[in-house]
Amino acid sequence: DAGVTQSPTHLIKTRGQHVTLRCSPISGHKSVSWYQQVLGQGPQFIFQYYEKEERGRGNFPDRFSARQFPNYSSELNVNALLLGDSALYLCASSPDVHYEQYFGPGTRLTVT
Amino acid sequence: QKEVEQNSGPLSVPEGAIASLNCTYSDRGSQSFFWYRQYSGKSPELIMFIYSNGDKEDGRFTAQLNKASQYVSLLIRDSQPSDSATYLCAVKGNSGNTPLVFGKGTRLSVIA
């Protein structure tokens, strides 16, 4: 079975630009979560969605937004990029909000 | 602020030895506990999860949970050089809306 997929793999953007990251969960999984991981740190929670509804939001500014589509795929949007947004963005899927999460390969975002 | 603490390491063990990785957490209401392995430049891979006090074994891996002491550990028996990675401890509260909270990870080095 296919695991979690994310696109793109790598991305280079300039400060002030906007970026959209995409995620497709494992087949049958209805919950998607987004995390940001900077070097030397554990993943930091950004959003969780279940059945197209936001179920949790981490301590990130309003420049970060996300949504989940009827097919359970999801996208993360970041506006007005800052240098500090450079990180590995991880998507994780789970059958529902109570179960273990499986990560995709991540999108490496570099902001210059 | 819910916190998960791990020794950053590096923890060096000889090949064939038992590696012991430890994690403490601050939220006494936490219910679900996960261990992820992350190779350099890759995304986290789920290797164990535990929900009840005691031990849970899966192959060479054993997770141990002591909720009274707010302590969870991972033992890796017969350590191999391929086990060299960063091990992330993650903790989740008892509500479906609570996010996974990660520690910073412990870097394990298995010496051949």
Coordinates of N, CA and C in Angstrom, one line a residue:
Chain A
D1 N 0.9 -1.2 0.0 CA 0.0 0.0 0.0 C 0.9 1.2 0.0
A2 N 0.4 2.3 -0.7 CA 1.2 3.5 -0.7 C 1.1 4.2 0.6
G3 N 2.2 4.8 1.0 CA 2.3 5.6 2.2 C 1.8 7.0 2.0
V4 N 2.1 7.8 2.9 CA 1.8 9.3 2.8 C 2.7 9.9 1.7
T5 N 2.1 10.6 0.9 CA 2.9 11.3 -0.2 C 2.7 12.8 0.0
Q6 N 3.9 13.5 -0.3 CA 3.9 15.0 -0.2 C 4.5 15.5 -1.4
S7 N 4.1 16.7 -1.8 CA 4.7 17.4 -2.9 C 4.7 18.9 -2.6
P8 N 5.7 19.6 -3.1 CA 6.9 19.1 -3.8 C 7.9 18.5 -2.7
T9 N 9.0 17.9 -3.2 CA 10.0 17.4 -2.3 C 10.9 18.5 -1.7
H10 N 11.3 19.4 -2.6 CA 12.1 20.6 -2.2 C 11.5 21.8 -2.8
L11 N 11.7 23.0 -2.2 CA 11.2 24.2 -2.7 C 12.0 25.3 -2.2
I12 N 12.3 26.3 -3.1 CA 13.1 27.5 -2.7 C 12.2 28.7 -3.0
K13 N 12.0 29.5 -2.0 CA 11.2 30.7 -2.2 C 11.9 31.9 -1.7
T14 N 11.4 33.1 -2.1 CA 12.0 34.3 -1.6 C 11.1 34.9 -0.5
R15 N 11.7 35.7 0.4 CA 10.9 36.3 1.5 C 9.8 37.1 0.9
G16 N 8.6 37.0 1.6 CA 7.4 37.7 1.1 C 6.5 36.9 0.2
Q17 N 7.1 35.8 -0.4 CA 6.3 35.0 -1.3 C 5.3 34.1 -0.5
H18 N 4.5 33.4 -1.3 CA 3.5 32.5 -0.7 C 3.9 31.1 -1.2
V19 N 3.5 30.1 -0.4 CA 3.8 28.7 -0.7 C 2.6 27.8 -0.4
T20 N 2.4 26.8 -1.2 CA 1.4 25.8 -1.0 C 2.1 24.4 -1.0
L21 N 1.9 23.7 0.1 CA 2.4 22.3 0.2 C 1.3 21.3 0.2
R22 N 1.4 20.2 -0.4 CA 0.3 19.2 -0.6 C 0.7 17.9 0.0
C23 N -0.4 17.2 0.4 CA -0.2 15.9 1.2 C -1.4 15.0 0.8
S24 N -1.1 13.7 0.5 CA -2.1 12.7 0.3 C -1.9 11.7 1.4
P25 N -3.0 11.4 2.2 CA -2.8 10.4 3.3 C -2.8 9.0 2.8
I26 N -2.5 8.1 3.7 CA -2.6 6.7 3.5 C -4.1 6.4 3.2
S27 N -4.4 5.5 2.2 CA -5.7 5.1 1.9 C -6.5 4.7 3.1
G28 N -7.7 5.2 3.3 CA -8.5 4.9 4.5 C -8.3 5.8 5.7
H29 N -7.2 6.5 5.7 CA -7.0 7.5 6.8 C -7.8 8.8 6.5
K30 N -8.4 9.2 7.6 CA -9.2 10.4 7.5 C -8.7 11.6 8.2
S31 N -7.6 11.5 8.9 CA -7.0 12.6 9.6 C -5.6 12.9 9.1
V32 N -5.4 14.2 8.9 CA -4.1 14.7 8.5 C -3.6 15.7 9.4
S33 N -2.3 15.7 9.8 CA -1.7 16.7 10.6 C -0.5 17.2 9.9
W34 N -0.1 18.5 10.2 CA 1.0 19.1 9.6 C 2.0 19.5 10.8
Y35 N 3.3 19.4 10.5 CA 4.3 19.7 11.5 C 5.4 20.5 10.8
Q36 N 6.1 21.3 11.5 CA 7.3 22.0 11.1 C 8.5 21.4 11.9
Q37 N 9.6 21.1 11.2 CA 10.7 20.6 11.9 C 12.0 21.4 11.4
V38 N 12.6 22.1 12.4 CA 13.9 22.7 12.1 C 15.0 21.9 12.6
L39 N 16.2 22.1 12.1 CA 17.3 21.3 12.4 C 17.6 21.2 13.9
G40 N 17.7 20.0 14.4 CA 18.0 19.8 15.8 C 16.9 19.8 16.8
Q41 N 15.7 20.0 16.2 CA 14.4 20.0 17.0 C 13.5 18.9 16.6
G42 N 12.6 18.5 17.5 CA 11.5 17.6 17.1 C 10.5 18.4 16.3
P43 N 9.6 17.6 15.6 CA 8.5 18.3 14.9 C 7.6 19.1 15.8
Q44 N 7.2 20.3 15.3 CA 6.3 21.2 16.0 C 4.9 21.1 15.3
F45 N 3.9 20.9 16.1 CA 2.5 20.8 15.5 C 2.0 22.1 15.0
I46 N 1.5 22.0 13.8 CA 0.9 23.2 13.1 C -0.6 23.1 13.1
F47 N -1.1 22.0 12.5 CA -2.6 21.8 12.3 C -2.9 20.3 12.3
Q48 N -4.2 20.1 12.7 CA -4.7 18.7 12.5 C -6.1 18.9 11.9
Y49 N -6.4 18.0 10.9 CA -7.7 18.0 10.3 C -8.3 16.6 10.4
Y50 N -9.6 16.5 10.5 CA -10.3 15.3 10.5 C -11.6 15.5 9.8
E51 N -11.9 14.7 8.8 CA -13.2 14.8 8.1 C -13.4 16.3 7.6
K52 N -12.4 16.9 7.1 CA -12.4 18.2 6.5 C -12.5 19.3 7.6
E53 N -12.6 19.0 8.9 CA -12.7 20.0 9.9 C -11.4 20.2 10.6
E54 N -11.0 21.4 11.0 CA -9.9 21.7 11.8 C -10.1 21.2 13.2
R55 N -9.2 20.3 13.7 CA -9.3 19.8 15.0 C -8.3 20.3 16.0
G56 N -7.3 21.0 15.5 CA -6.3 21.6 16.4 C -5.4 22.5 15.6
R57 N -4.9 23.5 16.3 CA -4.0 24.4 15.7 C -2.9 24.7 16.7
G58 N -1.6 24.6 16.3 CA -0.5 24.9 17.1 C -0.2 26.4 17.2
N59 N 0.9 26.7 17.9 CA 1.2 28.1 18.1 C 2.0 28.7 16.9
F60 N 1.3 28.9 15.8 CA 1.9 29.4 14.6 C 1.1 30.7 14.2
P61 N 1.7 31.6 13.6 CA 1.0 32.9 13.2 C -0.1 32.6 12.1
D62 N -1.0 33.6 11.9 CA -2.1 33.4 11.0 C -1.6 33.4 9.5
R63 N -0.3 33.6 9.3 CA 0.2 33.4 8.0 C 0.1 31.9 7.5
F64 N 0.0 31.1 8.5 CA -0.1 29.6 8.2 C -1.6 29.3 8.2
S65 N -2.0 28.6 7.1 CA -3.4 28.1 7.0 C -3.4 26.7 6.3
A66 N -4.5 26.0 6.5 CA -4.5 24.7 5.9 C -6.0 24.3 5.6
R67 N -6.2 23.3 4.8 CA -7.5 22.8 4.6 C -7.4 21.3 4.2
Q68 N -8.5 20.6 4.3 CA -8.6 19.2 3.9 C -9.7 19.1 3.0
F69 N -9.5 18.3 1.9 CA -10.4 18.1 0.9 C -11.3 16.9 1.1
P70 N -12.4 16.7 0.3 CA -13.3 15.6 0.5 C -12.6 14.2 0.3
N71 N -11.5 14.2 -0.5 CA -10.8 12.9 -0.6 C -9.7 12.8 0.5
Y72 N -9.7 13.6 1.5 CA -8.9 13.6 2.7 C -7.5 14.1 2.4
S73 N -7.1 14.5 1.2 CA -5.9 15.1 1.0 C -5.9 16.5 1.6
S74 N -4.7 17.1 1.7 CA -4.7 18.4 2.5 C -3.6 19.3 1.8
E75 N -3.7 20.5 2.1 CA -2.7 21.5 1.7 C -2.4 22.4 2.8
L76 N -1.2 22.8 2.9 CA -0.7 23.8 3.9 C -0.3 25.0 3.1
N77 N -0.8 26.2 3.5 CA -0.4 27.4 2.9 C 0.3 28.3 3.8
V78 N 1.4 28.9 3.4 CA 2.1 29.9 4.2 C 2.3 31.2 3.4
N79 N 1.8 32.3 3.9 CA 1.9 33.6 3.3 C 3.0 34.4 3.8
A80 N 3.4 35.4 3.0 CA 4.5 36.4 3.5 C 5.6 35.7 4.2
L81 N 6.3 34.8 3.4 CA 7.3 33.9 3.9 C 8.5 34.8 4.6
L82 N 8.9 34.2 5.7 CA 10.1 34.8 6.4 C 11.2 33.8 6.3
L83 N 12.4 34.3 6.6 CA 13.6 33.4 6.6 C 13.4 32.3 7.6
G84 N 12.8 32.6 8.7 CA 12.6 31.6 9.8 C 11.6 30.5 9.4
D85 N 10.9 30.6 8.3 CA 10.0 29.6 7.9 C 10.8 28.4 7.2
S86 N 12.0 28.6 6.9 CA 12.8 27.6 6.3 C 12.9 26.4 7.3
A87 N 12.4 25.2 6.8 CA 12.3 24.0 7.6 C 11.8 22.8 6.8
L88 N 11.8 21.7 7.4 CA 11.2 20.5 6.8 C 9.7 20.5 7.3
Y89 N 8.8 20.5 6.3 CA 7.4 20.4 6.6 C 6.9 19.0 6.4
L90 N 6.3 18.5 7.5 CA 5.9 17.1 7.5 C 4.4 17.0 7.6
C91 N 3.9 16.1 6.8 CA 2.5 15.7 6.9 C 2.4 14.3 7.5
A92 N 1.4 14.1 8.4 CA 1.2 12.8 9.0 C -0.2 12.4 8.8
S93 N -0.5 11.2 8.6 CA -1.9 10.7 8.5 C -2.2 9.6 9.5
S94 N -3.4 9.5 9.9 CA -3.9 8.5 10.9 C -5.3 8.2 10.6
P95 N -5.8 7.0 11.0 CA -7.1 6.6 10.7 C -8.2 7.6 11.3
D96 N -7.9 8.0 12.5 CA -8.7 9.1 13.1 C -7.8 9.8 14.1
V97 N -8.4 10.8 14.8 CA -7.5 11.6 15.7 C -6.9 10.9 16.9
H98 N -7.4 9.7 17.2 CA -6.9 9.0 18.4 C -5.8 8.1 18.2
Y99 N -5.5 7.8 16.9 CA -4.5 6.7 16.6 C -3.1 7.2 16.2
E100 N -2.2 6.3 16.1 CA -0.8 6.6 15.7 C -0.8 7.3 14.4
Q101 N 0.2 8.2 14.2 CA 0.4 8.9 13.0 C 1.6 8.4 12.2
Y102 N 1.4 8.4 10.9 CA 2.5 8.0 10.0 C 2.9 9.2 9.1
F103 N 4.2 9.4 9.0 CA 4.7 10.6 8.3 C 5.0 10.4 6.9
G104 N 4.8 11.4 6.1 CA 5.2 11.4 4.7 C 6.7 11.8 4.7
P105 N 7.3 11.9 3.5 CA 8.7 12.2 3.3 C 9.1 13.6 3.6
G106 N 8.1 14.5 3.6 CA 8.3 15.9 3.9 C 8.6 16.7 2.7
T107 N 8.5 18.0 2.9 CA 8.9 19.0 1.9 C 9.9 19.9 2.6
R108 N 11.1 20.0 2.0 CA 12.1 20.9 2.5 C 11.9 22.2 1.8
L109 N 11.6 23.2 2.7 CA 11.4 24.6 2.2 C 12.6 25.5 2.6
T110 N 13.1 26.1 1.6 CA 14.2 27.1 1.9 C 13.7 28.5 1.5
V111 N 13.8 29.4 2.4 CA 13.4 30.8 2.1 C 14.6 31.7 2.1
T112 N 14.8 32.4 1.0 CA 16.1 33.2 0.8 C 15.7 34.7 0.8
Chain B
Q1 N 2.5 24.7 29.5 CA 3.2 24.2 28.4 C 3.6 22.7 28.5
K2 N 3.0 21.9 27.7 CA 3.3 20.5 27.8 C 4.7 20.2 27.2
E3 N 5.5 19.5 27.9 CA 6.9 19.3 27.5 C 7.2 17.8 27.5
V4 N 8.1 17.5 26.6 CA 8.7 16.1 26.5 C 10.2 16.3 26.5
E5 N 10.8 15.6 27.4 CA 12.3 15.8 27.6 C 13.0 14.5 27.2
Q6 N 14.1 14.7 26.4 CA 15.0 13.6 26.0 C 16.4 14.1 26.1
N7 N 17.3 13.2 26.5 CA 18.7 13.5 26.4 C 19.1 13.6 24.9
S8 N 19.8 14.7 24.5 CA 20.1 14.8 23.1 C 21.2 13.9 22.6
G9 N 22.0 13.3 23.6 CA 23.0 12.4 23.2 C 24.2 13.2 22.6
P10 N 25.1 12.6 21.9 CA 24.9 11.2 21.3 C 25.1 10.1 22.3
L11 N 24.3 9.1 22.2 CA 24.4 7.9 22.9 C 25.2 6.9 22.1
S12 N 26.3 6.5 22.5 CA 27.1 5.5 21.7 C 27.1 4.2 22.4
V13 N 26.8 3.1 21.6 CA 26.8 1.8 22.1 C 27.5 0.9 21.1
P14 N 28.2 -0.2 21.6 CA 28.8 -1.1 20.6 C 27.8 -2.0 20.0
E15 N 28.1 -2.5 18.8 CA 27.3 -3.4 18.1 C 27.0 -4.6 18.9
G16 N 25.7 -5.0 18.9 CA 25.3 -6.2 19.7 C 24.8 -5.8 21.1
A17 N 25.1 -4.6 21.6 CA 24.7 -4.2 22.9 C 23.2 -3.8 23.0
I18 N 22.7 -3.5 24.2 CA 21.4 -3.0 24.4 C 21.5 -1.5 24.5
A19 N 20.7 -0.8 23.6 CA 20.6 0.7 23.7 C 19.4 1.0 24.5
S20 N 19.5 2.0 25.4 CA 18.4 2.4 26.3 C 18.1 3.9 26.1
L21 N 17.0 4.2 25.6 CA 16.6 5.6 25.3 C 15.5 6.0 26.2
N22 N 15.6 7.2 26.8 CA 14.6 7.6 27.9 C 13.9 8.9 27.5
C23 N 12.7 9.0 28.1 CA 11.9 10.2 27.8 C 11.0 10.5 29.0
T24 N 10.9 11.7 29.4 CA 10.0 12.1 30.5 C 9.0 13.1 29.9
Y25 N 7.8 13.2 30.5 CA 6.8 14.1 30.0 C 6.2 14.8 31.1
S26 N 5.6 16.0 30.8 CA 5.1 16.9 31.9 C 3.6 16.7 32.1
D27 N 2.9 16.4 31.1 CA 1.4 16.3 31.2 C 0.9 15.0 31.8
R28 N 0.5 15.0 33.0 CA 0.1 13.8 33.7 C -1.1 13.1 33.0
G29 N -1.9 13.9 32.2 CA -3.0 13.4 31.5 C -2.7 12.7 30.2
S30 N -1.5 12.6 29.8 CA -1.1 12.0 28.6 C -1.5 10.5 28.6
Q31 N -1.9 10.0 27.4 CA -2.4 8.7 27.3 C -1.7 7.8 26.3
S32 N -1.1 8.4 25.3 CA -0.6 7.7 24.2 C 0.9 8.1 24.0
F33 N 1.8 7.1 23.7 CA 3.2 7.3 23.7 C 3.8 6.6 22.5
F34 N 4.7 7.4 21.8 CA 5.2 6.9 20.5 C 6.7 7.1 20.5
W35 N 7.3 6.1 19.8 CA 8.7 6.3 19.4 C 8.9 6.3 17.9
Y36 N 9.6 7.3 17.4 CA 9.9 7.4 16.0 C 11.4 7.4 15.8
R37 N 11.8 6.8 14.7 CA 13.2 6.8 14.3 C 13.3 7.7 13.1
Q38 N 14.4 8.6 13.2 CA 14.6 9.5 12.1 C 16.0 9.5 11.6
Y39 N 16.3 9.0 10.4 CA 17.6 9.1 9.8 C 17.8 10.5 9.3
S40 N 19.1 10.8 9.3 CA 19.5 12.2 8.8 C 18.9 12.5 7.5
G41 N 18.2 13.6 7.4 CA 17.7 14.0 6.1 C 16.4 13.4 5.7
K42 N 15.9 12.5 6.6 CA 14.6 11.7 6.3 C 13.5 12.2 7.2
S43 N 12.3 11.6 7.0 CA 11.2 12.0 7.9 C 11.1 10.9 9.0
P44 N 10.4 11.2 10.1 CA 10.3 10.2 11.2 C 9.5 9.0 10.7
E45 N 9.9 7.9 11.3 CA 9.3 6.6 11.0 C 8.8 6.0 12.3
L46 N 7.6 5.7 12.4 CA 7.0 5.1 13.6 C 7.5 3.7 13.9
I47 N 8.1 3.5 15.0 CA 8.6 2.1 15.3 C 7.9 1.4 16.5
M48 N 7.3 2.2 17.4 CA 6.6 1.6 18.5 C 5.6 2.6 19.1
F49 N 4.5 2.1 19.6 CA 3.6 2.9 20.4 C 3.1 2.1 21.6
I50 N 2.8 2.8 22.7 CA 2.3 2.1 23.9 C 1.3 2.9 24.6
Y51 N 0.3 2.3 25.1 CA -0.8 3.0 25.7 C -1.0 2.7 27.2
S52 N -0.5 1.5 27.6 CA -0.7 1.0 29.0 C 0.6 0.9 29.7
N53 N 0.6 1.0 31.0 CA 1.8 0.8 31.9 C 2.3 -0.6 31.6
G54 N 3.7 -0.7 31.6 CA 4.3 -1.9 31.5 C 5.2 -1.9 30.2
D55 N 5.5 -3.1 29.7 CA 6.3 -3.3 28.6 C 5.6 -3.8 27.4
K56 N 6.1 -3.4 26.2 CA 5.5 -3.8 24.9 C 6.7 -4.2 24.0
E57 N 6.7 -5.4 23.5 CA 7.8 -5.9 22.8 C 7.4 -6.0 21.3
D58 N 8.4 -5.7 20.4 CA 8.2 -5.9 19.0 C 9.5 -6.1 18.4
G59 N 9.8 -7.4 18.1 CA 11.2 -7.8 17.6 C 12.3 -7.4 18.6
R60 N 13.2 -6.6 18.1 CA 14.3 -6.2 18.9 C 14.0 -4.9 19.8
F61 N 12.8 -4.4 19.6 CA 12.4 -3.2 20.3 C 11.5 -3.5 21.5
T62 N 11.7 -2.8 22.6 CA 10.8 -2.9 23.8 C 10.5 -1.5 24.2
A63 N 9.2 -1.1 24.3 CA 8.8 0.1 24.9 C 8.4 -0.1 26.3
Q64 N 8.7 0.8 27.2 CA 8.4 0.6 28.6 C 7.7 1.9 29.1
L65 N 6.6 1.8 29.7 CA 5.8 3.0 30.2 C 5.5 2.9 31.7
N66 N 5.8 4.0 32.4 CA 5.5 4.2 33.8 C 4.8 5.5 33.9
K67 N 3.5 5.5 34.0 CA 2.7 6.7 34.0 C 2.9 7.4 35.4
A68 N 3.0 6.7 36.4 CA 3.2 7.3 37.8 C 4.4 8.1 37.8
S69 N 5.5 7.7 37.1 CA 6.8 8.4 37.1 C 6.8 9.3 35.9
Q70 N 5.8 9.3 35.0 CA 5.8 10.1 33.8 C 7.0 9.8 32.9
Y71 N 7.3 8.6 32.7 CA 8.5 8.1 32.1 C 8.2 7.0 31.0
V72 N 8.8 7.2 29.9 CA 8.7 6.1 28.9 C 10.1 5.9 28.3
S73 N 10.4 4.6 28.0 CA 11.7 4.3 27.5 C 11.6 3.4 26.3
L74 N 12.7 3.3 25.5 CA 12.8 2.4 24.4 C 14.1 1.6 24.5
L75 N 14.0 0.3 24.5 CA 15.2 -0.5 24.5 C 15.4 -1.2 23.2
I76 N 16.6 -1.1 22.7 CA 16.9 -1.8 21.4 C 17.9 -2.9 21.7
R77 N 17.5 -4.1 21.5 CA 18.4 -5.2 21.8 C 19.3 -5.5 20.5
D78 N 20.4 -6.1 20.8 CA 21.3 -6.5 19.6 C 21.5 -5.4 18.7
S79 N 21.9 -4.2 19.2 CA 22.0 -3.0 18.4 C 22.9 -3.2 17.1
Q80 N 22.4 -2.7 16.0 CA 23.1 -2.8 14.8 C 23.5 -1.4 14.3
P81 N 24.6 -1.3 13.5 CA 25.0 0.1 12.9 C 23.8 0.7 12.2
S82 N 22.9 -0.1 11.6 CA 21.8 0.5 10.9 C 20.8 1.1 11.9
D83 N 20.9 0.9 13.2 CA 20.0 1.5 14.2 C 20.5 3.0 14.5
S84 N 21.7 3.3 14.0 CA 22.2 4.7 14.2 C 21.2 5.7 13.6
A85 N 20.7 6.5 14.4 CA 19.6 7.5 14.0 C 19.3 8.4 15.2
T86 N 18.4 9.3 14.9 CA 17.8 10.1 16.0 C 16.4 9.5 16.4
Y87 N 16.2 9.2 17.7 CA 15.0 8.6 18.2 C 14.1 9.7 18.9
L88 N 13.0 9.9 18.3 CA 12.0 10.9 18.8 C 10.9 10.3 19.7
C89 N 10.8 10.8 20.9 CA 9.7 10.4 21.7 C 8.5 11.4 21.5
A90 N 7.3 10.9 21.4 CA 6.1 11.8 21.2 C 5.0 11.3 22.1
V91 N 4.3 12.3 22.6 CA 3.2 12.0 23.7 C 2.0 12.7 23.2
K92 N 0.8 12.1 23.5 CA -0.5 12.6 23.1 C -1.4 12.6 24.3
G93 N -2.2 13.6 24.5 CA -3.2 13.6 25.6 C -4.4 12.7 25.3
N94 N -5.3 12.8 26.3 CA -6.5 11.9 26.2 C -7.6 12.4 25.3
S95 N -7.5 13.6 24.8 CA -8.5 14.1 23.9 C -8.1 13.9 22.4
G96 N -9.0 13.6 21.6 CA -8.7 13.5 20.2 C -8.1 14.8 19.6
N97 N -8.4 15.9 20.2 CA -8.0 17.2 19.7 C -6.6 17.6 20.2
T98 N -6.0 16.8 21.1 CA -4.7 17.2 21.6 C -3.7 16.7 20.6
P99 N -2.7 17.5 20.3 CA -1.7 17.2 19.3 C -0.6 16.3 19.9
L100 N 0.2 15.7 19.0 CA 1.4 15.0 19.4 C 2.4 16.0 19.8
V101 N 3.0 15.8 20.9 CA 4.1 16.7 21.4 C 5.4 15.9 21.3
F102 N 6.4 16.4 20.6 CA 7.6 15.7 20.4 C 8.7 16.2 21.4
G103 N 9.6 15.3 21.8 CA 10.9 15.7 22.3 C 11.9 16.1 21.2
K104 N 13.0 16.6 21.6 CA 14.0 17.0 20.6 C 14.8 15.8 20.0
G105 N 14.6 14.7 20.6 CA 15.3 13.5 20.1 C 16.6 13.1 20.7
T106 N 16.9 11.9 20.7 CA 18.2 11.4 21.2 C 19.0 10.8 20.0
R107 N 20.2 11.2 19.8 CA 21.0 10.7 18.7 C 21.7 9.4 19.2
L108 N 21.4 8.3 18.5 CA 22.1 7.0 18.8 C 23.1 6.7 17.8
S109 N 24.3 6.3 18.3 CA 25.3 5.8 17.4 C 25.8 4.4 17.8
V110 N 25.6 3.5 16.9 CA 26.0 2.1 17.2 C 27.3 1.9 16.5
I111 N 28.3 1.5 17.3 CA 29.7 1.4 16.8 C 30.0 0.0 16.4
A112 N 30.4 -0.3 15.2 CA 30.7 -1.6 14.7 C 32.1 -2.1 15.3

